[in-house]
Short mmCIF file of C-alpha atoms in Angstrom, two decimals:
data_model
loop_
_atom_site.label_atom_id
_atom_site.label_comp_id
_atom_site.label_asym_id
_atom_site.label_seq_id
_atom_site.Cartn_x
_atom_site.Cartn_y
_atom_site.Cartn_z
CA UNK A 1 21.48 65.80 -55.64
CA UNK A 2 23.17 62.98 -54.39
CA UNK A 3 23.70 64.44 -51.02
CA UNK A 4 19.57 64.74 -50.77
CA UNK A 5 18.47 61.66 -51.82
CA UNK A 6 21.04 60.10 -49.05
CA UNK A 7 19.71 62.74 -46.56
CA UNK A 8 16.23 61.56 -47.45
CA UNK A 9 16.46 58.07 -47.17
CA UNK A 10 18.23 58.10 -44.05
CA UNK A 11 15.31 59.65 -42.41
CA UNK A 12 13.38 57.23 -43.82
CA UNK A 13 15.26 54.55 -42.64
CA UNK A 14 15.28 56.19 -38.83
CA UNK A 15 11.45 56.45 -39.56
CA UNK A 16 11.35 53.05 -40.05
CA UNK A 17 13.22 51.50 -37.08
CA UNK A 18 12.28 54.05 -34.37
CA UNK A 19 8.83 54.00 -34.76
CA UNK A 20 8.43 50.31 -33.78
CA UNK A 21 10.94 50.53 -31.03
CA UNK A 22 9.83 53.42 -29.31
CA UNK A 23 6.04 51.92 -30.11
CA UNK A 24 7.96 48.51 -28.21
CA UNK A 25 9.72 50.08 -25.45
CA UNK A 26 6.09 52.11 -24.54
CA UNK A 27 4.16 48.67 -24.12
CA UNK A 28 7.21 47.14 -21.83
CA UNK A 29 6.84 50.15 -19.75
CA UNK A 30 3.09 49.95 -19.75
CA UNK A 31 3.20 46.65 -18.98
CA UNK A 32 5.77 47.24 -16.11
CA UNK A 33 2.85 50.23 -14.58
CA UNK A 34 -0.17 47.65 -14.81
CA UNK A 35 2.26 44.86 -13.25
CA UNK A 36 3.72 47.03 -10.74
CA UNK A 37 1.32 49.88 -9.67
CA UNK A 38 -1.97 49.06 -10.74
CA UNK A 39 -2.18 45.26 -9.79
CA UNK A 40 -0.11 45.33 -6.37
CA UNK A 41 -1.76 41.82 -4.79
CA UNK A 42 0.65 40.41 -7.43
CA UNK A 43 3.30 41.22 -5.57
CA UNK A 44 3.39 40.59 -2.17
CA UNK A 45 5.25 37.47 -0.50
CA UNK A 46 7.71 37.70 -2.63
CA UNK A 47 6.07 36.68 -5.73
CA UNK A 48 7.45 39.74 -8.07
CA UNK A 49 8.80 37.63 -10.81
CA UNK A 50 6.40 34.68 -11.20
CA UNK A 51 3.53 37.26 -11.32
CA UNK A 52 5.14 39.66 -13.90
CA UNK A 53 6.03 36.76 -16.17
CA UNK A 54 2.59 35.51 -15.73
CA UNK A 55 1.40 38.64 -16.85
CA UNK A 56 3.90 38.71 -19.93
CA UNK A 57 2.61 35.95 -20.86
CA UNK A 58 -1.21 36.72 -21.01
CA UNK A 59 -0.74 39.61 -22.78
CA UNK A 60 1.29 37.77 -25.48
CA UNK A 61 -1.36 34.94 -25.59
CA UNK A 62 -4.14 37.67 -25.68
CA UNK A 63 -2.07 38.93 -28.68
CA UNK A 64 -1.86 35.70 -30.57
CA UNK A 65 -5.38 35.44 -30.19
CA UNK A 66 -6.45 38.65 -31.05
CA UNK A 67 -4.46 38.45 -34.45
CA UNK A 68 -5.29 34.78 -35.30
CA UNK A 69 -9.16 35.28 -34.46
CA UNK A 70 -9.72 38.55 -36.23
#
């Protein structure tokens, strides 16, 4: 009985912290397609960096907004 309720809340627990991760690791690699593939003018001259942390950073002030202003 023991044995189950262990066995149960484990998954639970697994539940609980994959789900967000893999959720997290799915936008960085989304982000990473738009950045890379989608948007190439970002890139060229040698502005890889600047132009992915730009982008970054828009989506995490679109973010902000979006949860602040409903």
């Amino acid at each position: 009985m023991i044995a189950t309720t262990l066995r149960d809340l484990r998954g639970k627990v697994l539940k609980v912290l994959t789900y967000p991760a893999g959720l997290g690791l799915a936008a960085g690699a989304m982000i990473f397609v738009v950045s890379h593939e989608v948007i190439p003018e970002t890139h060229r001259n040698g502005h890889q960096t600047p132009a992915t942390l730009g982008l970054m950073a828009g989506f995490a002030l679109m973010m902000v907004l979006d949860t602040t202003l409903g």
